[in-house]
Coordinates of C-alpha atoms and ligand atoms in Angstrom, one line a residue:
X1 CA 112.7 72.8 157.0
X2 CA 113.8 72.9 153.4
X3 CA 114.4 76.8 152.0
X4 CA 114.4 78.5 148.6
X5 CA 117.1 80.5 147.3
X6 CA 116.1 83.8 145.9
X7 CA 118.8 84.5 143.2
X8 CA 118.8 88.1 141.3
X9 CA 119.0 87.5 137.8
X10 CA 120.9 90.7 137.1
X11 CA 123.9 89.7 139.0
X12 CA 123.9 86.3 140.8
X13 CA 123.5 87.3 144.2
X14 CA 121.2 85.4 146.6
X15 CA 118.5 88.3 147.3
X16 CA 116.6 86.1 150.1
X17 CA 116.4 82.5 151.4
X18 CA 112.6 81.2 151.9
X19 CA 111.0 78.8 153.9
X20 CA 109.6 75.9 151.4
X21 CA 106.3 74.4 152.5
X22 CA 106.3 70.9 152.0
X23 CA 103.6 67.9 152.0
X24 CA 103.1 67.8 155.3
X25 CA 102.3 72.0 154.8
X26 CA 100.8 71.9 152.0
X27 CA 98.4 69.2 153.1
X28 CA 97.4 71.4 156.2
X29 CA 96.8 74.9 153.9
X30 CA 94.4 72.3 152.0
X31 CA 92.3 71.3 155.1
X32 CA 92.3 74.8 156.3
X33 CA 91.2 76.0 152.8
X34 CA 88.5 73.3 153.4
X35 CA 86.9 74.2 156.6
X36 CA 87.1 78.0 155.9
X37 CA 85.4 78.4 152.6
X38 CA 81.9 77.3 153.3
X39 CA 82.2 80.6 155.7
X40 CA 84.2 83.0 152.4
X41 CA 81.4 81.8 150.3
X42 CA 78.3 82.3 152.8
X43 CA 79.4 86.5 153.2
X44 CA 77.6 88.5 150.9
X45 CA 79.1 89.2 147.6
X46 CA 79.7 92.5 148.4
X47 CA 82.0 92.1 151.7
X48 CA 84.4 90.2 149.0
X49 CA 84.4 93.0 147.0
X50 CA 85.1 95.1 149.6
X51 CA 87.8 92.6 150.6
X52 CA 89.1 92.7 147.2
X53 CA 88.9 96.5 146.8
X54 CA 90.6 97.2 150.1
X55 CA 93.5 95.0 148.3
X56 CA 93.5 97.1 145.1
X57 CA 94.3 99.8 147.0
X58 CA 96.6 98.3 149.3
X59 CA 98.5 97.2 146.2
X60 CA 98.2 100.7 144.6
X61 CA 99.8 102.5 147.9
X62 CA 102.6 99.9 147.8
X63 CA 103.2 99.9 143.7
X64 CA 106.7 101.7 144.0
X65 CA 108.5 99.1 146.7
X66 CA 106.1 96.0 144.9
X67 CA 107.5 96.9 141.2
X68 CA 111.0 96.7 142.8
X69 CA 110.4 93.5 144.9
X70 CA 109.2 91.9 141.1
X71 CA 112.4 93.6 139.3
X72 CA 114.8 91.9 142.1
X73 CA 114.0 88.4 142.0
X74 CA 112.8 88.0 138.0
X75 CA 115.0 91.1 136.4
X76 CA 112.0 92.5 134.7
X77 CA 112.8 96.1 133.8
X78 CA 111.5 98.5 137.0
X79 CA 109.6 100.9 134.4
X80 CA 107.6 97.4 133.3
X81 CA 106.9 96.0 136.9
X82 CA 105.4 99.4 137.2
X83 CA 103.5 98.9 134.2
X84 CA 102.4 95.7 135.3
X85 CA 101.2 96.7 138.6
X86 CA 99.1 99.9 136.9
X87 CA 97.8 97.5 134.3
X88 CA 96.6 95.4 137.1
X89 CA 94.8 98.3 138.5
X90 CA 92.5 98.3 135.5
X91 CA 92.0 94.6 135.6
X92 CA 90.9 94.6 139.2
X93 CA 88.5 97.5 138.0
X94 CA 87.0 95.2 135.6
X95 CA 86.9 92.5 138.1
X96 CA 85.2 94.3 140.9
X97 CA 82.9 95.9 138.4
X98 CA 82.0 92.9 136.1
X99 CA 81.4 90.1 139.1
X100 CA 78.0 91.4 140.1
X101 CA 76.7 90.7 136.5
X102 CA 78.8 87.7 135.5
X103 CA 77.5 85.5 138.8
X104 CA 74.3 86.9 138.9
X105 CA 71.4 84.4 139.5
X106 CA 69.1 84.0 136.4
X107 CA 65.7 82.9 135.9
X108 CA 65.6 81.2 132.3
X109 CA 62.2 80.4 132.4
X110 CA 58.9 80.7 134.1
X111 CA 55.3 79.8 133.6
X112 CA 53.4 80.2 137.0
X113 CA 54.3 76.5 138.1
X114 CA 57.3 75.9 137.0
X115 CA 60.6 78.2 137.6
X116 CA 63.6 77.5 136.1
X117 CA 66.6 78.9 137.2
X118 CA 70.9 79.0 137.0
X119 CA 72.8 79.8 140.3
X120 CA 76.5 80.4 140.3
X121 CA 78.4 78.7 143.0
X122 CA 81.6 78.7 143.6
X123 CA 83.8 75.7 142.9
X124 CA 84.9 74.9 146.4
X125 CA 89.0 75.3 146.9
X126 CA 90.8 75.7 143.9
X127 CA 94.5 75.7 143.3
X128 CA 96.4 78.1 141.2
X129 CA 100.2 77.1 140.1
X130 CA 101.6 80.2 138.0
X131 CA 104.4 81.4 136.0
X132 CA 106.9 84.0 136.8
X133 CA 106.8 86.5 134.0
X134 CA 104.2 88.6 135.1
X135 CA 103.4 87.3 138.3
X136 CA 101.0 89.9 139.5
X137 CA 98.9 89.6 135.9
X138 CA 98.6 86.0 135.6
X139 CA 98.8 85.5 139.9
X140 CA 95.5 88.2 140.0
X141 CA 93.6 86.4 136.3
X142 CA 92.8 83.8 138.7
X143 CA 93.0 84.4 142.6
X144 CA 90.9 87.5 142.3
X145 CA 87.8 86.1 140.4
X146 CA 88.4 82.7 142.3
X147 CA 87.9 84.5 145.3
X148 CA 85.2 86.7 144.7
X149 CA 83.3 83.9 143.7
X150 CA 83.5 82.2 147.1
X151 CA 86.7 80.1 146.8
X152 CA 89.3 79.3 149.0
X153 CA 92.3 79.5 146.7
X154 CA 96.1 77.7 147.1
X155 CA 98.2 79.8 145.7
X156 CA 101.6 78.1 144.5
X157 CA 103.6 80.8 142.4
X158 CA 106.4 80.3 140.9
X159 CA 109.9 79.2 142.5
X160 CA 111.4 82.6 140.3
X161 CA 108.8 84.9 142.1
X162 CA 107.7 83.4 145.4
X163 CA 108.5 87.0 146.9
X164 CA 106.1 88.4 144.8
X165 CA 103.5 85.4 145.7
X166 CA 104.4 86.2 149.8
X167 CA 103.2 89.9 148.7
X168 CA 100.3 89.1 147.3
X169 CA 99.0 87.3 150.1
X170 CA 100.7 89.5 153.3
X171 CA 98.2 92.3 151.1
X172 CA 95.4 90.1 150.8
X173 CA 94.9 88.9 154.4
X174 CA 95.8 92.5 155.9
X175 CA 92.7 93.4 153.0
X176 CA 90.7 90.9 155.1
X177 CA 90.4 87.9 153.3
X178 CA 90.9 85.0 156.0
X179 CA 94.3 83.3 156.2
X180 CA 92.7 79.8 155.5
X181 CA 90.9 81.2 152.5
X182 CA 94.0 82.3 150.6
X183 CA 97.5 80.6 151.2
X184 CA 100.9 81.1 149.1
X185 CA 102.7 77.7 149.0
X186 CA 106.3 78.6 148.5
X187 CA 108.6 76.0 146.4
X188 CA 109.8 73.9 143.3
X189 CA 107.7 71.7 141.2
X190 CA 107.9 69.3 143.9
X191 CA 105.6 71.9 146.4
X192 CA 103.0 72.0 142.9
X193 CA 103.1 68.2 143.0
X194 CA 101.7 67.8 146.6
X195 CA 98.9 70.5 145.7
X196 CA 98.0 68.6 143.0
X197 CA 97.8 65.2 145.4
X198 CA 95.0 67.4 147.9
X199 CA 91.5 66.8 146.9
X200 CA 91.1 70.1 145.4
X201 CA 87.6 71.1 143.0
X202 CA 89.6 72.9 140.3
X203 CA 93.6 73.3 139.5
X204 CA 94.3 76.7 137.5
X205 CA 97.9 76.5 135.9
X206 CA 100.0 78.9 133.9
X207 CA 102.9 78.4 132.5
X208 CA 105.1 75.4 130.2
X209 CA 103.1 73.4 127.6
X210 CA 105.0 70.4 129.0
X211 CA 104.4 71.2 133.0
X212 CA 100.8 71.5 132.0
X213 CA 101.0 68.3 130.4
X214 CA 101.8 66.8 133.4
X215 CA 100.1 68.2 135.7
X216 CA 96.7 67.3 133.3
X217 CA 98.3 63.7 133.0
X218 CA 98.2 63.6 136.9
X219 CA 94.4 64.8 137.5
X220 CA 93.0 63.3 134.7
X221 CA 92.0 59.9 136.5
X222 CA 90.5 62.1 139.1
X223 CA 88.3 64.4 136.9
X224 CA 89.0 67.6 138.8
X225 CA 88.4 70.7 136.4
X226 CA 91.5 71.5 134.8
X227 CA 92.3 75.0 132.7
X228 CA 95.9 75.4 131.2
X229 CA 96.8 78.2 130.1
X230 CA 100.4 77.2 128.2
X231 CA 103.0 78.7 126.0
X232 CA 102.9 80.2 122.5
X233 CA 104.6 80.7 119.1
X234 CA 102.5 83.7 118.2
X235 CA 102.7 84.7 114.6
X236 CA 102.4 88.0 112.8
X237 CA 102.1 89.1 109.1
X238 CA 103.0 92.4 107.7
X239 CA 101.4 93.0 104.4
X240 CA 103.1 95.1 101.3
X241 CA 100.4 97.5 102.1
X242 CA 101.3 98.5 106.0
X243 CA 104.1 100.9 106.7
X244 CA 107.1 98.8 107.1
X245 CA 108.7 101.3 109.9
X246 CA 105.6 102.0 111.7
X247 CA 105.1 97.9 112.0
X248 CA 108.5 97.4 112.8
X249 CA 108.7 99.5 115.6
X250 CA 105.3 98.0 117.1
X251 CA 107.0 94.6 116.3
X252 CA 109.6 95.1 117.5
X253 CA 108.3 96.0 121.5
X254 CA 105.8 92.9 120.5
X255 CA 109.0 90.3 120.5
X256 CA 111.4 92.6 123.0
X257 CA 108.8 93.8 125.3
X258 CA 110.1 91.9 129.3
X259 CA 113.0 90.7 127.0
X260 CA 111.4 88.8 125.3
X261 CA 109.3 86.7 128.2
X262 CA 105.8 87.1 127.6
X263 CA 103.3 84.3 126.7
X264 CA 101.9 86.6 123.8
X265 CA 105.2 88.2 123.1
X266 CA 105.9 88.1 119.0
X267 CA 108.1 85.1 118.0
X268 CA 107.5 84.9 114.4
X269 CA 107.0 87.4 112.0
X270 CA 106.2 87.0 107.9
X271 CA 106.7 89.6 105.5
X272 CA 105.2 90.6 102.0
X273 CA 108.7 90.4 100.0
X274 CA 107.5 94.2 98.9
X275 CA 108.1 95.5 102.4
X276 CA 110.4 92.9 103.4
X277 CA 113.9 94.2 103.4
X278 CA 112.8 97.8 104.5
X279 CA 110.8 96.0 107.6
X280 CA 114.1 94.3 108.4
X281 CA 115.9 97.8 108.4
X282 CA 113.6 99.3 110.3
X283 CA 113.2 96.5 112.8
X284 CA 116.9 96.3 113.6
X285 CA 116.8 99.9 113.9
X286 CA 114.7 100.0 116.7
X287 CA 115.8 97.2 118.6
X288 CA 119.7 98.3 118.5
X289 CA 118.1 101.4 120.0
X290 CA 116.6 99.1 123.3
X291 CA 118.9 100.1 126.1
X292 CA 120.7 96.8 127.5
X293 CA 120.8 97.1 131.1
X294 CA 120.4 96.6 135.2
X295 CA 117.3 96.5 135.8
X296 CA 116.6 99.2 138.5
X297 CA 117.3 101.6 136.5
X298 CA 114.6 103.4 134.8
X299 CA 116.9 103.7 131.1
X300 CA 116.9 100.1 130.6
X301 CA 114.8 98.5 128.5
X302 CA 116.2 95.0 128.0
X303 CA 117.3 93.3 131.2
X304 CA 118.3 89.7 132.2
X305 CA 116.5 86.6 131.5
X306 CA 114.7 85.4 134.8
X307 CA 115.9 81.6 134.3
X308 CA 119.3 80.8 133.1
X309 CA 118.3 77.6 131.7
X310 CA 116.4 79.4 128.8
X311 CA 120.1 80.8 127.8
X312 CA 121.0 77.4 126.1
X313 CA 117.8 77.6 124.7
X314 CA 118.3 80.8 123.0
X315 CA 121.6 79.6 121.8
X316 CA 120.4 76.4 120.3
X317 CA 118.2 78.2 118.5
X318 CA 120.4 80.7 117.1
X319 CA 123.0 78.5 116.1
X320 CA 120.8 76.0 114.1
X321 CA 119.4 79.0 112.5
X322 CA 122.5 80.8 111.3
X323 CA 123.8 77.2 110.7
X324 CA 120.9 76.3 108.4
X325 CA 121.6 79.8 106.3
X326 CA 119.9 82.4 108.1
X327 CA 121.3 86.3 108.7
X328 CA 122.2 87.2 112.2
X329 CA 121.6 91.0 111.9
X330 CA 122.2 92.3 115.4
X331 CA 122.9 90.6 119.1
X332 CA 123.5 87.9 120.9
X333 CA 124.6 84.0 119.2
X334 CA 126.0 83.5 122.5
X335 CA 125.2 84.7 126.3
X336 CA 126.8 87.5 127.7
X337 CA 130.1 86.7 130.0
X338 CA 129.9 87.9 133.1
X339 CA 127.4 87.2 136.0
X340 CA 123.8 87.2 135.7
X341 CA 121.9 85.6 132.7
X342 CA 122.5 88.5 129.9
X343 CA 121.7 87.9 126.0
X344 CA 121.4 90.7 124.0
X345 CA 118.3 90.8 121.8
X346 CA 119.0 88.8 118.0
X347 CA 117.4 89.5 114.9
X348 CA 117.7 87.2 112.0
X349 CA 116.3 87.4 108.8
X350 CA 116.4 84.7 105.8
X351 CA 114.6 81.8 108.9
X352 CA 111.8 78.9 107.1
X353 CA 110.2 76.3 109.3
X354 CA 113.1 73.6 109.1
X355 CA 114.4 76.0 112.0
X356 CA 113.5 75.4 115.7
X357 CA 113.6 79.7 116.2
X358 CA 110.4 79.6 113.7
X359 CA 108.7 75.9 115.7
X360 CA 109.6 76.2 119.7
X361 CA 108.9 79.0 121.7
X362 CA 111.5 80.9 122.1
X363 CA 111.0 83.3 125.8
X364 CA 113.6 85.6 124.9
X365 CA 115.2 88.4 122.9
X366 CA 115.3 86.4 119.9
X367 CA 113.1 86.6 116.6
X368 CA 113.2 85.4 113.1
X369 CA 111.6 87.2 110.2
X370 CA 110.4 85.4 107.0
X371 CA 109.8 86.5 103.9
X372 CA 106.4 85.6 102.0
X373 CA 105.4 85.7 98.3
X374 CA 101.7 86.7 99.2
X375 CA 98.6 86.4 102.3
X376 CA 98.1 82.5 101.5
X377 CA 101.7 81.6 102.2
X378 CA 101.5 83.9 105.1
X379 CA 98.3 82.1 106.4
X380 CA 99.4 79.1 105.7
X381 CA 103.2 79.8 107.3
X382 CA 101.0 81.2 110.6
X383 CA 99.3 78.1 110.9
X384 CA 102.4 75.3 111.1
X385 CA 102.8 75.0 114.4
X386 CA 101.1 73.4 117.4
X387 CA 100.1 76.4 119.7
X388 CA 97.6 78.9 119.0
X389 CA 97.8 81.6 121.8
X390 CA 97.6 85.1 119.4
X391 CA 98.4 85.6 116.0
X392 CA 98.3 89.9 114.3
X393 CA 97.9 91.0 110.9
X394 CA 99.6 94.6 109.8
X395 CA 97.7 96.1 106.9
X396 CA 95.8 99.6 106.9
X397 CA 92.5 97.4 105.0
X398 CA 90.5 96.1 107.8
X399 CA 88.5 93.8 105.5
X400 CA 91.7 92.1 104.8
X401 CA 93.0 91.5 108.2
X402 CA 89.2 90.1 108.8
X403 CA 89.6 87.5 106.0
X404 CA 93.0 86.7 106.6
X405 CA 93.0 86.6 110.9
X406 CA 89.9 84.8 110.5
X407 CA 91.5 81.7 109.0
X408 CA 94.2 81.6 111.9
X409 CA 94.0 79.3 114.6
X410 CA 94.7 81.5 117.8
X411 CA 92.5 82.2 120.9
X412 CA 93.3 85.8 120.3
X413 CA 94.1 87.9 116.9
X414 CA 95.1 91.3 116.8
X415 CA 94.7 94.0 113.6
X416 CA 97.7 96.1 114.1
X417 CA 98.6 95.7 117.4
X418 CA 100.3 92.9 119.0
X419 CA 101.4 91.6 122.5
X420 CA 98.3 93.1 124.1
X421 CA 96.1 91.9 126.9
X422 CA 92.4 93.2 127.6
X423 CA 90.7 92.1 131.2
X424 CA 87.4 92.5 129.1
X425 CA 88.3 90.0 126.6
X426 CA 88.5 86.3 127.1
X427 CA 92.5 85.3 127.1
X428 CA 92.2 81.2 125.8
X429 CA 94.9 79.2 123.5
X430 CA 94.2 76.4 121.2
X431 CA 96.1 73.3 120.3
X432 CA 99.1 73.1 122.7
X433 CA 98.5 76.6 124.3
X434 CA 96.0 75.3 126.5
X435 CA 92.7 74.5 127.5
X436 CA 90.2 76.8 129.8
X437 CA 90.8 81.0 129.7
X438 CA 90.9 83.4 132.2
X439 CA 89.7 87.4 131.7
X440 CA 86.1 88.4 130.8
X441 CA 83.1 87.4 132.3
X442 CA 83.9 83.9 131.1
X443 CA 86.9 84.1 133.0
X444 CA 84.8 85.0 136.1
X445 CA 82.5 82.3 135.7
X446 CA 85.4 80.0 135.3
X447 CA 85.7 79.7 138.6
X448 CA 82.0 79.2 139.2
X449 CA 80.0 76.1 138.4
X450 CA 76.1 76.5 137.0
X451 CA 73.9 74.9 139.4
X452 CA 70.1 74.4 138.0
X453 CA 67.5 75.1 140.0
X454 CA 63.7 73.3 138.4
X455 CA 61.3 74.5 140.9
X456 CA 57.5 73.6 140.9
X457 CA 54.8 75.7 142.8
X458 CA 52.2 73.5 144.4
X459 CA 48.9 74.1 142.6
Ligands
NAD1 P1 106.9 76.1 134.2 O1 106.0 75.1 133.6 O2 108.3 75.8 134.3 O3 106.4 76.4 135.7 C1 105.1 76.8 136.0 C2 104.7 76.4 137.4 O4 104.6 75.0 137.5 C3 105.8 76.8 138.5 O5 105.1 77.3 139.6 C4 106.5 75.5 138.8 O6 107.0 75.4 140.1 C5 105.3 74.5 138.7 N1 105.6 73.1 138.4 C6 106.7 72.6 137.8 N2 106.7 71.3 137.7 C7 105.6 70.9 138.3 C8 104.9 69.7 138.6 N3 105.5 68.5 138.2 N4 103.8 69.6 139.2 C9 103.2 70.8 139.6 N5 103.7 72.0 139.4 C10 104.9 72.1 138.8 O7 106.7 77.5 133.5 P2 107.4 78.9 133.8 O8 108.8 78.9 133.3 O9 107.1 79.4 135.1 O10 106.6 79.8 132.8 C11 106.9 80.1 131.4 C12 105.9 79.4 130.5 O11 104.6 79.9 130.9 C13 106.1 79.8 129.1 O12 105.9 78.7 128.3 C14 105.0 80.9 128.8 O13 104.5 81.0 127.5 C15 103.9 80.3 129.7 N6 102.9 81.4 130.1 C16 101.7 81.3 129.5 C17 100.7 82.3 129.8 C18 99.4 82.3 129.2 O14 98.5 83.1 129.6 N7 99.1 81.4 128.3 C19 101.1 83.4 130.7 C20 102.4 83.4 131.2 C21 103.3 82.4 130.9

């Protein structure tokens, strides 16, 4: 049997070896998924939320060793695994609290003889291939509501935080939710490919715009519902009329927030030319202030990335930049020496679109800062690009962040705030962020299909 080498981030060191599944394993999770859902989905809605409540609080008891399981293998700072785990209470909350309503039977119309009516069922076993950044958030946006809806779920996390995907499903069957319901597939790409070849009723991926692209290119013949949630280039504008410091600092936990690795983290930001070079003070201020560091310990606020691969990345992109004329202000053009995958957060100021930092996504510590003559460049500046996961506004005249946030083309827009996620508000992209959301009722019914019921009374 083929294994997987858990490396820490931080240092190098091999943390754990894994058993892989392969296609021979992954076939067999699929027919077991298959012969135990009819069962998952017969139980009464409320012994699955028992199921599923048992597991909140299983997770809860077991947040402190859980946060430091997350911070060995992807190097996210220990106080934000915590922070991910509490924010996952609240979105299990919503979850538990907001099924009832969102799968709820409906009678649309009635007339004596004729009853019309919508009944949720669930889709059948459904596969979920994730990311690694915040394993538990995006892991839980679909295995929880896929579940309580009545669906065997295959859950294949990703190869840079398979221990976290082995938690989640040690606390999920010990929560009572039967082994062939739920199943963590551990492995590469290669383990996602042979989910993808089982005849599954919906595939629910997270993560690259051009893994997604695949993986859609690979069910499309088959016409198996498909949701993609992809990556981002996520905009912000800071008007002549916001406080420059105030929006800096928010900014500047927006870009540097899990160094840099969120799908909604900042990566561009636009600035009135009235505020512009004060913003930049301000904003290099605060991140020379994030504390560089291992990241067990609870100072550190900017750790390792999770995959070195991203480092050339990073480095491509802040070459070209500083090549094409732009001003590094403070960190990293290069990776740190030493072991581990280290590069310290880089500001740069004097960046326009002929630069890959202001087109690709970035996933790191890195963010450019453009200046703008007035809200029509800005708009027009936010708009160039081919995702459209969040875009902000910072101004204190809410009309004006209405007009102007209204013409961008994001799934989500913030009004001074940024980098945020709310369980009871859909979470979608457009253009090359993806297809599909997850969050909200919507993203409860997501993993539901409408069946209509016409029935006729006999006279
Ligand atoms: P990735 O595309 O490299 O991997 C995602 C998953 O796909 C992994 O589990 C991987 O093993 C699997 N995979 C890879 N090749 C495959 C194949 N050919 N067939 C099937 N499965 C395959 O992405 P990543 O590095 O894990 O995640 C980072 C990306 O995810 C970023 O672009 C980020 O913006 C995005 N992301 C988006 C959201 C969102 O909500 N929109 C949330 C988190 C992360």
């Amino acid at each position: 049997m083929s294994t997987l080498q858990v490396i820490n981030p931080a240092d190098g060191q091999r943390i754990a070896e894994l058993a892989c599944d392969d296609a021979a394993s992954v076939q067999a999770a699929a027919i077991a998924a298959r012969a135990a859902q009819p069962a998952w989905a017969m139980q009464p809605l409320d012994q699955r939320l028992a199921c599923l409540g048992r597991f909140r609080e299983a997770v809860r008891g077991e947040l402190e060793s859980l946060a430091a399981v997350m911070t060995r293998e992807t190097g996210k700072p220990v106080r934000m695994s915590r922070n991910e785990l509490n924010g996952l209470m609240a979105r299990l909350d919503f979850f538990l609290e907001e099924t009832p309503r969102a799968l709820a039977s409906e009678t649309v119309w009635a007339d004596g003889a004729m009853t019309e009516q919508i009944e949720q069922v669930p889709l059948g076993v459904v596969a979920n291939i994730s990311a690694w950044n915040y394993p538990w958030f995006v892991g839980c946006n679909v295995i929880v509501p896929a579940l309580l809806a009545g669906n065997a779920v295959l859950y294949k996390p990703s190869e840079y935080a398979s221990m976290t995907g082995l938690e989640i499903q040690r606390l999920l069957h010990q929560s009572g939710v039967p082994p062939g319901v739920f199943r963590t597939l551990v492995g590469t790409g290669e383990v996602g490919g042979a989910l993808l070849a089982q005849p599954i009723d919906g595939l629910f991926f997270t993560g690259s715009h051009a893994t997604g692209q695949r993986i859609a290119q690979a069910l499309g013949p088959r016409l198996v519902k498909l949701q993609l949630e992809l990556g981002g280039k996520d905009p912000t504008y800071v008007c002549e009329d916001a406080d420059p410091e105030a929006a800096a600092q928010a900014l500047a936990d927006g870009a540097m927030y899990n160094t840099g690795q969120s799908c909604c983290s900042v990566e561009r930001i636009y600035v009135h030319e009235q505020v512009h070079d004060a913003f930049v003070a301000a904003f290099v201020r605060t991140v020379q202030g994030f504390r560089l560091g291992p990241p067990m310990s609870e100072e550190t606020y900017i750790g390792p990335l999770t995959r070195g691969a991203q480092l050339a990345v990073l480095e491509a992109q802040v070459a070209q930049a500083v090549d094409k004329g732009a001003l590094l202000h403070t960190g990293s053009a290069r990776r740190l020496p030493g072991p581990g995958h280290w590069f310290a957060p880089a500001v740069l100021s004097g960046v326009d679109h002929g630069m890959q930092l202001m087109r690709e996504e970035s996933f790191g510590p890195v963010i450019g800062i453009q200046k703008v003559r007035d809200d029509a460049e800005a708009v027009r500046l936010m708009n160039d690009t081919r995702y459209g996961l969040t875009a902000g506004v910072y101004t204190p005249d809410e009309r004006r962040a209405r007009q102007l946030l209204a013409q961008v083309h994001a799934g989500s827009v913030y009004w001074n705030c940024c980098d945020r996620v709310s369980p009871r508000l859909p979470w979608s992209g457009v253009g090359d962020s993806g297809v599909g959301l997850t969050l909200s009722r919507y993203g409860i019914q997501a993993f539901a299909r409408p069946k209509a019921w016409h029935l006729r009374r006999p006279a």
